[in-house]
Coordinates of C-alpha atoms in Angstrom, one line a residue:
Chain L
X1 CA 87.8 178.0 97.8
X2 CA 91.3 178.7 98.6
X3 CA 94.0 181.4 97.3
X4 CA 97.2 180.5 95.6
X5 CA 100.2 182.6 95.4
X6 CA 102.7 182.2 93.2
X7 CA 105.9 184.4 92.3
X8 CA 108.9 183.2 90.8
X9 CA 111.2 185.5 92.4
X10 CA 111.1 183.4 95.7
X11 CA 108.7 181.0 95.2
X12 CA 109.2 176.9 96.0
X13 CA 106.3 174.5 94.0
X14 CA 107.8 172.4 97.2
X15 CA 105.5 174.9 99.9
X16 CA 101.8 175.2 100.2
X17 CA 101.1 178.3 98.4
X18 CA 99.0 179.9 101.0
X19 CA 100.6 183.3 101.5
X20 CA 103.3 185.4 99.5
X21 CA 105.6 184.1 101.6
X22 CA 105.0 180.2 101.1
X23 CA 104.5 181.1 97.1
X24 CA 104.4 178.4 94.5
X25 CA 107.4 179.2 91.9
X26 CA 105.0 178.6 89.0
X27 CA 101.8 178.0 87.7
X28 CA 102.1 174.0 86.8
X29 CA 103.2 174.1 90.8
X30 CA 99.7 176.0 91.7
X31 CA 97.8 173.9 89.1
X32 CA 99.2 170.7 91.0
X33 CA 96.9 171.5 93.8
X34 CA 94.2 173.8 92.6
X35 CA 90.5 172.9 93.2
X36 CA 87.4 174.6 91.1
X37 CA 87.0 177.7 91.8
X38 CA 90.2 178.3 93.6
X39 CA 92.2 181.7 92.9
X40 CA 95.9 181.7 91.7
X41 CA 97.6 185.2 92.3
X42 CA 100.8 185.7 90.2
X43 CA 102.5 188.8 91.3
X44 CA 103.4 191.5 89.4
X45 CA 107.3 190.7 89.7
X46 CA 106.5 186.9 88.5
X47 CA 108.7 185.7 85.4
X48 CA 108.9 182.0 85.2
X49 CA 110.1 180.3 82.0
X50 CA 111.0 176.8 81.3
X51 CA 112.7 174.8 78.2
X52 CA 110.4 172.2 78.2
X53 CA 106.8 171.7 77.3
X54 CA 104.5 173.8 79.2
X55 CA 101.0 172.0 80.2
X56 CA 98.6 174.3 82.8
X57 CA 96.1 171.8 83.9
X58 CA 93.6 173.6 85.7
X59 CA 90.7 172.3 87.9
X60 CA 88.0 174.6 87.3
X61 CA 84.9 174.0 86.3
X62 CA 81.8 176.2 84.5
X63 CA 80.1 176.3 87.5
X64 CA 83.1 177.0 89.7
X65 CA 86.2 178.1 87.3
X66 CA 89.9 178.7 88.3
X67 CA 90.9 182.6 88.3
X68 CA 94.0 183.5 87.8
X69 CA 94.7 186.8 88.6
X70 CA 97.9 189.2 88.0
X71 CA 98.2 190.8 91.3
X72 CA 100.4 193.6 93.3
X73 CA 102.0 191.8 95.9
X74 CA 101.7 194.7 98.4
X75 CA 98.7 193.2 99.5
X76 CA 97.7 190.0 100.7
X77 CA 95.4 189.0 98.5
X78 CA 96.4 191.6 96.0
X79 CA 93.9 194.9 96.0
X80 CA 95.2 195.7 92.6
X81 CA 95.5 193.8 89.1
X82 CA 99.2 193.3 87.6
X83 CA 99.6 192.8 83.7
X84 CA 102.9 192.2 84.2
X85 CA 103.3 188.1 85.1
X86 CA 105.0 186.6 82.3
X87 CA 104.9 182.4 81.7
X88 CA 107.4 181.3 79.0
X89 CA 108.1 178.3 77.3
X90 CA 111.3 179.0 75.0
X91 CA 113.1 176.2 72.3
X92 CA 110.3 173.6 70.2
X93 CA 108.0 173.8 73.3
X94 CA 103.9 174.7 73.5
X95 CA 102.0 175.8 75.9
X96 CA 99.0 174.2 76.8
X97 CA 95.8 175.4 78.8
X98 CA 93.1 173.1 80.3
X99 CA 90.4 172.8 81.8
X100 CA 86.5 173.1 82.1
X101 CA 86.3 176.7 83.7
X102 CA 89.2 179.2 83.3
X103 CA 89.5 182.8 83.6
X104 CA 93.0 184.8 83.6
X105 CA 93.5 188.0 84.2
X106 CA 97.1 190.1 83.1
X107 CA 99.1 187.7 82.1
X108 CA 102.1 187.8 79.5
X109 CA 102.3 183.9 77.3
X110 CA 105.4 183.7 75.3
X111 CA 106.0 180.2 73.5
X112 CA 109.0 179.3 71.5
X113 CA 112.4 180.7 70.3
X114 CA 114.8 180.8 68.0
X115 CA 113.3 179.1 64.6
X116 CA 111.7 176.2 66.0
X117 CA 109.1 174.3 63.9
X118 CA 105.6 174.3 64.4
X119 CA 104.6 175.1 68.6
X120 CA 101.3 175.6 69.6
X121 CA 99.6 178.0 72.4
X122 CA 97.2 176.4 72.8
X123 CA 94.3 178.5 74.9
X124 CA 91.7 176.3 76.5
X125 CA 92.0 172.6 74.9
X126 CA 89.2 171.2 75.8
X127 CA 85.7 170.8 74.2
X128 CA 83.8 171.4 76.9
X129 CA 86.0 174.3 78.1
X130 CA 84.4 177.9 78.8
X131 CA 87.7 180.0 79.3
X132 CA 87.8 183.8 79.7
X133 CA 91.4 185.6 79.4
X134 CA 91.4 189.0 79.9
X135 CA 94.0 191.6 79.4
X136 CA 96.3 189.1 78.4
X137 CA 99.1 189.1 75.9
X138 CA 99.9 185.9 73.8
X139 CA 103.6 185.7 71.9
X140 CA 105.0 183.5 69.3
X141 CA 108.8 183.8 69.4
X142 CA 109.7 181.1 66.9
X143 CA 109.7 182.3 63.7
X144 CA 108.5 178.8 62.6
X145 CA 105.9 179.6 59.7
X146 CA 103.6 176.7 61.2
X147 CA 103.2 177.9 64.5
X148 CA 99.6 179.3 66.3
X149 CA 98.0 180.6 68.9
X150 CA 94.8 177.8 69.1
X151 CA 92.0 180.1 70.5
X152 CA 90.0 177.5 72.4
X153 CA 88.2 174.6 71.6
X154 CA 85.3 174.9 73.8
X155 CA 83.8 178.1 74.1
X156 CA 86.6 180.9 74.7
X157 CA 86.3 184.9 75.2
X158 CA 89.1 186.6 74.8
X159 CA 88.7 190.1 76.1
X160 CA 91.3 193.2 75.4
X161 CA 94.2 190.8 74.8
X162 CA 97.2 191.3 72.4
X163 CA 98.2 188.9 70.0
X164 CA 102.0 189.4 68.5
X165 CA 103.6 186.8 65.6
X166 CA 107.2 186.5 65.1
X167 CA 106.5 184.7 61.2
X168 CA 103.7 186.2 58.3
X169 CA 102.6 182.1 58.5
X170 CA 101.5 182.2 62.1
X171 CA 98.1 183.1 63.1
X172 CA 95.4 183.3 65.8
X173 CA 93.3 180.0 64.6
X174 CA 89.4 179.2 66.0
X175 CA 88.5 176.1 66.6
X176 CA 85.4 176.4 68.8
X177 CA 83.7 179.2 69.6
X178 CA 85.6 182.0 69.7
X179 CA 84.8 185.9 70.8
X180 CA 87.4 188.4 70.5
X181 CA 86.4 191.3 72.4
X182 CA 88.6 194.2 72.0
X183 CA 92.3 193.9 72.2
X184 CA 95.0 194.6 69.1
X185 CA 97.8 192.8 67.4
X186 CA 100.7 194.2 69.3
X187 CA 103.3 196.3 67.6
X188 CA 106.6 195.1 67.0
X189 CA 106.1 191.5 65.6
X190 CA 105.8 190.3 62.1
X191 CA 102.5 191.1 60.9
X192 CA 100.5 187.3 59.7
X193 CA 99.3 186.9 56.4
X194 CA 96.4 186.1 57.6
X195 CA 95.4 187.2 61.0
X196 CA 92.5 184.9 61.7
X197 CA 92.3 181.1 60.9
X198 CA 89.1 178.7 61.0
X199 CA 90.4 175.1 61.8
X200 CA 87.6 173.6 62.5
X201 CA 84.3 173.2 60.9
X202 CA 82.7 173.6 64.3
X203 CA 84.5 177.4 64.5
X204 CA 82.6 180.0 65.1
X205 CA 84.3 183.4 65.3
X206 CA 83.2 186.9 66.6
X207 CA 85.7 189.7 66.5
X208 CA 85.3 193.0 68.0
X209 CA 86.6 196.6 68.9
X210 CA 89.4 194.9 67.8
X211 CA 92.6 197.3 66.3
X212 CA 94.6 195.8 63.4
X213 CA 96.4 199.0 62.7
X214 CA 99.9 197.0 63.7
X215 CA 99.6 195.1 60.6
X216 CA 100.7 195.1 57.2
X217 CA 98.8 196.8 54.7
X218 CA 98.2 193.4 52.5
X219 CA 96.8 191.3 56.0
X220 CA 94.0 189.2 55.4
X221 CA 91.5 189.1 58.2
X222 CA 90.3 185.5 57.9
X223 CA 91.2 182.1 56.5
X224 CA 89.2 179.9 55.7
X225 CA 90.4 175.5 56.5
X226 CA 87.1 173.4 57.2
X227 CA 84.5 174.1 56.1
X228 CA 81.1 175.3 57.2
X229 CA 82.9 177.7 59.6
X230 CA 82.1 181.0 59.7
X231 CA 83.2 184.2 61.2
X232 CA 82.3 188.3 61.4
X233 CA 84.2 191.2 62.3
X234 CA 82.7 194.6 63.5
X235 CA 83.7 198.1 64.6
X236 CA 87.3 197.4 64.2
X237 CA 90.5 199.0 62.9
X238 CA 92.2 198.2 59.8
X239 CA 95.7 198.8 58.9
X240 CA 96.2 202.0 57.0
X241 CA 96.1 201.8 52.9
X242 CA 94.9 197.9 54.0
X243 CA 94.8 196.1 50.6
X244 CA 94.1 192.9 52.3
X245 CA 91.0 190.6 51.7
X246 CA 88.2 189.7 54.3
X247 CA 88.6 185.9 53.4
X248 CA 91.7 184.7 51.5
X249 CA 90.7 181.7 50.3
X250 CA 88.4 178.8 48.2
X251 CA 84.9 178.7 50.2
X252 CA 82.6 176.4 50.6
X253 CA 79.2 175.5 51.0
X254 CA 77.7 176.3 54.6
X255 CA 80.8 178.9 55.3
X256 CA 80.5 182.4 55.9
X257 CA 82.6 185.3 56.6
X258 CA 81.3 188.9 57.7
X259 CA 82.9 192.4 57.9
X260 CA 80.5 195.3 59.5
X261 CA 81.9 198.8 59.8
X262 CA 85.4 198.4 60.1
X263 CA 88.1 200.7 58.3
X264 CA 91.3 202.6 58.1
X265 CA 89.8 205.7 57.9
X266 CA 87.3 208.1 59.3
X267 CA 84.3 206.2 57.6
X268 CA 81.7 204.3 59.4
X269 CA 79.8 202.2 56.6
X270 CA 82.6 200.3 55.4
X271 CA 81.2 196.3 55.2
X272 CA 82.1 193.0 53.2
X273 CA 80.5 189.7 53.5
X274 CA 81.7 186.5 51.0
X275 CA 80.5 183.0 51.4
X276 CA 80.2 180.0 48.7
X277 CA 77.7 181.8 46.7
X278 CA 79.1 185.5 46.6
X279 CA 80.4 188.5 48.2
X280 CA 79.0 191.8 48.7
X281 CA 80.9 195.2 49.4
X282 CA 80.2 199.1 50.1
X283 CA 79.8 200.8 46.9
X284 CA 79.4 204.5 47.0
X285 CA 79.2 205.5 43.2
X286 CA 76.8 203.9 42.1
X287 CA 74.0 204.9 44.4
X288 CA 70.2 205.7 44.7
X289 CA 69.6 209.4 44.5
X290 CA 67.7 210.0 48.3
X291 CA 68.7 206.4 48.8
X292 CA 70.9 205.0 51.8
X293 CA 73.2 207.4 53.4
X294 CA 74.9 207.7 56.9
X295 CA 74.2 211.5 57.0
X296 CA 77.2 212.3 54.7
X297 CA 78.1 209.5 51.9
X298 CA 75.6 207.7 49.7
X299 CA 76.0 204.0 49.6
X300 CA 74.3 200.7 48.5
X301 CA 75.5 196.9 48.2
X302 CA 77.5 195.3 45.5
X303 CA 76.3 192.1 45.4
X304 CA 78.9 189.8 43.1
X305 CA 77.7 186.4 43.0
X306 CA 80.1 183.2 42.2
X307 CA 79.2 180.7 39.6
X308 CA 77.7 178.2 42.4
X309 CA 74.6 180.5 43.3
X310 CA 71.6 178.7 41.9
X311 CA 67.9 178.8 42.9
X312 CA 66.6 178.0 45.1
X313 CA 69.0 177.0 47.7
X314 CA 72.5 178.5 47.2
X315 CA 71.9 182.0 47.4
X316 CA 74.2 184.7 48.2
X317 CA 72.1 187.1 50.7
X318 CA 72.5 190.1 52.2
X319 CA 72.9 190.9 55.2
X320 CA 69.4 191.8 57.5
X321 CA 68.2 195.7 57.1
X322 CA 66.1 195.8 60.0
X323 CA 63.2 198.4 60.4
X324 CA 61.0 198.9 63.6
X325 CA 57.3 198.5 62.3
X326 CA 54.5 200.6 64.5
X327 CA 51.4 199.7 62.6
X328 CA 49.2 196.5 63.1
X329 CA 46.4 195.0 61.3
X330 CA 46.8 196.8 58.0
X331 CA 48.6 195.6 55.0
X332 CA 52.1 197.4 54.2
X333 CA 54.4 197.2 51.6
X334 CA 58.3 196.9 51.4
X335 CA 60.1 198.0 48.7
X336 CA 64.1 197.6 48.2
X337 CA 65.6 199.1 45.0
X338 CA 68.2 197.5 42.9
X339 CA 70.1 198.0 39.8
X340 CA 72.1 195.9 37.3
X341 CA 74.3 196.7 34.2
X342 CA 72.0 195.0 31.3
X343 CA 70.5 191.8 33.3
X344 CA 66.7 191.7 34.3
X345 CA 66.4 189.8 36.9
X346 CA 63.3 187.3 37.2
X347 CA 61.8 186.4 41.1
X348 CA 63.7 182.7 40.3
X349 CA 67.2 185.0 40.4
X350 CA 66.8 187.8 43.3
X351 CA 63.7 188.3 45.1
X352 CA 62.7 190.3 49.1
X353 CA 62.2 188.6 52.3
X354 CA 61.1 189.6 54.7
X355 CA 60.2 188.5 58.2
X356 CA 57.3 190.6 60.1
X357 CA 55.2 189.5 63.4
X358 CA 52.0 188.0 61.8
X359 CA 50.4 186.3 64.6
X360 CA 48.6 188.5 67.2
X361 CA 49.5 187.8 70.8
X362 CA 52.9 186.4 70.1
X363 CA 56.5 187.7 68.6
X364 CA 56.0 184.6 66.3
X365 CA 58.2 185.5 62.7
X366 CA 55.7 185.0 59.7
X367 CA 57.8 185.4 56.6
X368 CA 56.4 186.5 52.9
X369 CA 58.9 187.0 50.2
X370 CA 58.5 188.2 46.4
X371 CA 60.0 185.5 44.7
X372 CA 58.1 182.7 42.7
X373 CA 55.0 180.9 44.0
X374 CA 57.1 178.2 44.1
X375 CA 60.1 175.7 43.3
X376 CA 58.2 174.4 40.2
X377 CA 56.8 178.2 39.2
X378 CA 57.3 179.6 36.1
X379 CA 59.5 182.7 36.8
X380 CA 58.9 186.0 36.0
X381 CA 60.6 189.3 35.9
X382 CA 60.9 191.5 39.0
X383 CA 58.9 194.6 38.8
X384 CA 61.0 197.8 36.8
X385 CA 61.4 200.9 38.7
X386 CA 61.8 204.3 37.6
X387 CA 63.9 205.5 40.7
X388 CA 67.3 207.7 40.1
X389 CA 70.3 206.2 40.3
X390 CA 74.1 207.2 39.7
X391 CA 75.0 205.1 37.0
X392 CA 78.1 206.5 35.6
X393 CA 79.8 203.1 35.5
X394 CA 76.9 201.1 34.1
X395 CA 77.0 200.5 30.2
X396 CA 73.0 199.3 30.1
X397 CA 71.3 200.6 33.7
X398 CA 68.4 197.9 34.6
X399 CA 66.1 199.6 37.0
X400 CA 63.7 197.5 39.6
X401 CA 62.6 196.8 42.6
X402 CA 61.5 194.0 44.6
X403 CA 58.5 194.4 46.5
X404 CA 56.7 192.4 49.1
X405 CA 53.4 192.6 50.9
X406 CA 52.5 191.8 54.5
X407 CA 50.1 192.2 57.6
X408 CA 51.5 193.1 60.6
X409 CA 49.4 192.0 63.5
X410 CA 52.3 193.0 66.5
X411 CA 54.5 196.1 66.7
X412 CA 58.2 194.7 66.1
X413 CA 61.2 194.7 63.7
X414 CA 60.7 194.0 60.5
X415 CA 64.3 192.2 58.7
X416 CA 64.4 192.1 55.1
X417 CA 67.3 190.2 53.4
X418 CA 68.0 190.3 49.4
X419 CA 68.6 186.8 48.0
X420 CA 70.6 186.8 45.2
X421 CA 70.4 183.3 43.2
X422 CA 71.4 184.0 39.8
X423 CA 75.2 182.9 39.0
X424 CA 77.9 185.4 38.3
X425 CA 75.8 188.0 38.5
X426 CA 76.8 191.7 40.3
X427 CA 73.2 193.4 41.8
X428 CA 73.6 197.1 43.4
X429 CA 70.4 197.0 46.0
X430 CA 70.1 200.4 47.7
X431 CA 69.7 199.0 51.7
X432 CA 67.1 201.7 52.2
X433 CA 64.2 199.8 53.0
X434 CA 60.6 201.6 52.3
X435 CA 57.5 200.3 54.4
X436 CA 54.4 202.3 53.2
Chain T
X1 CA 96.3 172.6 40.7
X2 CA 97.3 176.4 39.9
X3 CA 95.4 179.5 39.0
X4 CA 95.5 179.2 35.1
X5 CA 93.2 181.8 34.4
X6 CA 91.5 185.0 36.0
X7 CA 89.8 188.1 35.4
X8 CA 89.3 191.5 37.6
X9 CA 87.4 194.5 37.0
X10 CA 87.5 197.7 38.9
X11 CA 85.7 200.5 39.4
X12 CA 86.6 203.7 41.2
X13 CA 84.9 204.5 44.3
X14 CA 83.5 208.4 45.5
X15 CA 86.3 208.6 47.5
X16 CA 88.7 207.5 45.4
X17 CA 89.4 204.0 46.4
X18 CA 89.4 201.5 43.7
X19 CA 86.3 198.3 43.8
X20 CA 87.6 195.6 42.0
X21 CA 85.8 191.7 41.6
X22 CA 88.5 189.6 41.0
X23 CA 87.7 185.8 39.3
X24 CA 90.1 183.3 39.6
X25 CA 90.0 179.7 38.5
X26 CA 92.4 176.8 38.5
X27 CA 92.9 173.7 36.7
X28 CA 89.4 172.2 37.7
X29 CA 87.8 175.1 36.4
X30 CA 86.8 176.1 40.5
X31 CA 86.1 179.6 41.0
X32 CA 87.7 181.9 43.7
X33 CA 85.8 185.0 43.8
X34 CA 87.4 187.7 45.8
X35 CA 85.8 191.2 45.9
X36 CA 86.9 194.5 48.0
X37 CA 88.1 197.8 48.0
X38 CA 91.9 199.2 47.6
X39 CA 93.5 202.3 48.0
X40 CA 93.4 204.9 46.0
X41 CA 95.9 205.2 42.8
X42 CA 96.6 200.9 43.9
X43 CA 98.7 198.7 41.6
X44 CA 95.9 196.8 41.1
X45 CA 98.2 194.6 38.5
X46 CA 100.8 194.2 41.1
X47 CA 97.7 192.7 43.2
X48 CA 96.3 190.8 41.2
X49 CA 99.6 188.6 40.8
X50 CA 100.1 188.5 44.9
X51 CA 96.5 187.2 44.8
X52 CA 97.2 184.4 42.4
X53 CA 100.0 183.6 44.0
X54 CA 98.6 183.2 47.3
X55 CA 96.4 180.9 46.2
X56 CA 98.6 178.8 44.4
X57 CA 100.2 178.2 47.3
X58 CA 97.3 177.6 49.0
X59 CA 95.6 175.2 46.5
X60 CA 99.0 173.2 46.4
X61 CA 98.6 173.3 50.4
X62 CA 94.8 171.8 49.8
X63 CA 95.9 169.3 47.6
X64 CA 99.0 168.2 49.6
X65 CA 96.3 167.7 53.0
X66 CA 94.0 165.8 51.1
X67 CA 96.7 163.4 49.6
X68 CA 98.1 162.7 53.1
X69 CA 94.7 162.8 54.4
X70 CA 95.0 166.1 57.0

């Protein structure tokens, strides 16, 4: 395992690399002779920028990946971390990353200039790619609408990085697996339309801690391309008065697309889910008296289901309210309250399930639900429930509740979900859940 | 393959904001379902328009990647 230095200020790609003094003058120089697991030092002063097309090869591995590392040349290797390195790639030109095992550390990606078409930086191109960048920044210049930052197509962690966008058509697009862990769009850039894109059915997207508060009020958060991707969001920051939509688009079977507790304001409840059968959102005026709460504001679910949902398949469901069970070997019952303007729903349209540990001796899932016998059952209506609820906005309140029975045999979690399966169809469930 | 037809309805939250499920569907008769929350005292109107014309452009995007084969 050797150390690479590199600083543009004096550096020749014509010397070895091995101290500050015999510095590479870039990083396509230091990923000319890099071996896995090897560390490439840029120093803080380092600034290299080139008119062509910008392709970082690198040699690492999984097992043994390539660090490079923004570094205070003071020291030899550096005892402190440098954000400062910049690598830029100005005109029609992309950059490109590669390789099996890659972690950066501090440094500043600008691609493009001008208004040059569609440029790509592209972060870890390879399928079988597990890439780590932390602290980084990534820049489009070009205002050309097409252009993206390509977030991996392996597996890719990206972890309290910026992201800035010089056009509204540009975004951060997934096409692997993709976890954003912290970071912000960076101020002074045009804020995207849509901040997130899935361009890949493979994509699988988890965003986090992440601050949005640069953008524009209207920003959508994902968008959706191929379909069955899916994606979530939680415990982020939205951009104030944000009038913007979780998804902006058509979706399809198989996708999914998941907002948990993220907000403008001082709230901490604040969720939206949508996929190809419906979308649920925070609804705190119509609520359950002594129903869900977060110590201060009553809430439940607005369940709004498309004209696809049908049983028994395509159901829009909640998402899991999980509740640690203490008891075994006695029968309990869950109960989850719900409430509709006019419709009664039958155990064919919305029903309870629940998973519970069943089996003694093992955390094996057993899984009862109250909705019909079978596929071929003759439905019938959920039970009616006599709980109060605000219903100021309902012309016809239908009270009920779905219920389902198990046996506990181990101490564990119990997750309930509520399926809704009955098309175009909005369902308030209070995500209270009652085990007596 | 436009939007040729839509319908929203709102509801105003505890706090103010404003819950709206907004239906769209184009020529096909395909629905695009898009539910959320807005600010308070929001031109939900104004929105509504910005929403279908997103998605014009967008289904016209769709349309055009499936005729070149994208």
């Amino acid at each position: 395992v050797a150390n690479i230095y590199v600083r543009s200020t004096d550096g020749n790609n014509a010397d070895n690399g091995s101290t500050w003094a015999l510095a590479k003058a870039d990083l396509t120089g230091a990923a000319a002779i890099d071996a896995a697991g090897d560390v490439i030092y840029l120093s803080q002063a380092h600034s290299e920028s080139t008119a062509g097309a910008l392709t970082i090869a690198l040699a690492g591995t999984s097992a043994s990946p390539t660090k490079v590392i923004g570094g205070n040349d003071a020291a030899e290797p550096p005892t402190a971390v440098s954000t400062a390195p910049k690598v830029v790639a100005t005109g029609t030109n992309s950059i490109t990353i590669t390789g099996g095992g890659i972690y950066f550390y501090g440094v500043q990606f600008e691609a493009g200039s001008g208004s040059s078409s569609t440029l790509f930086l592209n972060l870890g191109n390879s399928n079988s790619s597990d890439v780590e960048f932390e602290a980084c920044a990534f820049r489009l210049v070009t205002t050309g609408g097409g252009s993206t930052i390509a977030l991996g197509t392996g597996f890719s962690l990206f972890k309290n990085c910026t992201f800035k966008f010089a056009a509204a058509g540009q975004s951060a697009d997934a096409k692997g697996q993709v976890v954003v862990s912290g970071g912000s769009l960076e101020s002074g850039g045009t804020s995207p339309t849509n901040m997130f894109s899935m361009n890949s059915s493979a994509a699988r997207l988890f965003v986090e801690g992440f601050d949005l508060s640069n953008a524009s009020s209207g920003v959508n958060i994902f968008k959706p391309t191929a379909a069955p991707a899916r994606a979530l969001i939680r415990n982020s920051k939205l951009p104030a008065s944000w009038s913007g939509s979780l998804v902006n688009g058509t979706l399809q079977a198989g996708e999914r697309y998941e907002m948990h507790n993220c907000d403008a304001t001082d709230t901490n409840y604040r969720m939206a889910i949508s996929d190809y059968a419906g979308s649920a959102i925070t609804e705190t005026t119509i609520v359950r008296t002594g129903g869900a709460n977060d110590g201060t504001t009553s809430l439940s679910w607005k369940l709004v289901s498309t004209a696809n949902a049908e049983y028994p398949n395509i159901t829009f469901d909640t998402a899991e309210i999980v509740q640690w069970n203490d008891t075994t070997g006695s029968s309990k019952t869950c109960t989850v309250e719900i409430i509709t303007d006019n419709v009664t729903l039958t155990d064919a349209e919305c029903w309870l399930e629940i998973q519970y540990l069943g089996t003694s001796g093992f955390p094996l899932g057993s899984f009862v639900s109250d909705s019909k016998a079978d596929v071929l059952a003759t439905a019938a209506n959920q039970a009616t429930s006599t709980e109060t609820w605000t219903t100021t906005l309902l012309d016809t309140p239908v009270k009920q509740k779905l219920v389902a029975t198990f046996t506990p045999q181990e101490k564990g979690f119990v997750h309930a979900v509520v399926r809704l399966a009955k098309a175009s169809t909005t369902v308030y469930v209070d995500p209270k859940l009652t085990i007596a | 393959m436009p939007i040729v037809n839509h319908n929203i309805t709102q509801s105003v939250q505890a706090d103010g904001r404003i819950s709206y499920v907004l239906r769209m569907y184009d020529q096909d008769g395909t629905e695009r379902l898009q539910v959320g929350l807005l600010p308070a005292g929001f031109d939900t109107a104004a929105f509504v328009q910005t929403r279908i014309a997103e998605a014009d452009v967008q289904l016209a995007d769709d349309e055009f990647r499936a005729l070149v084969g994208l």
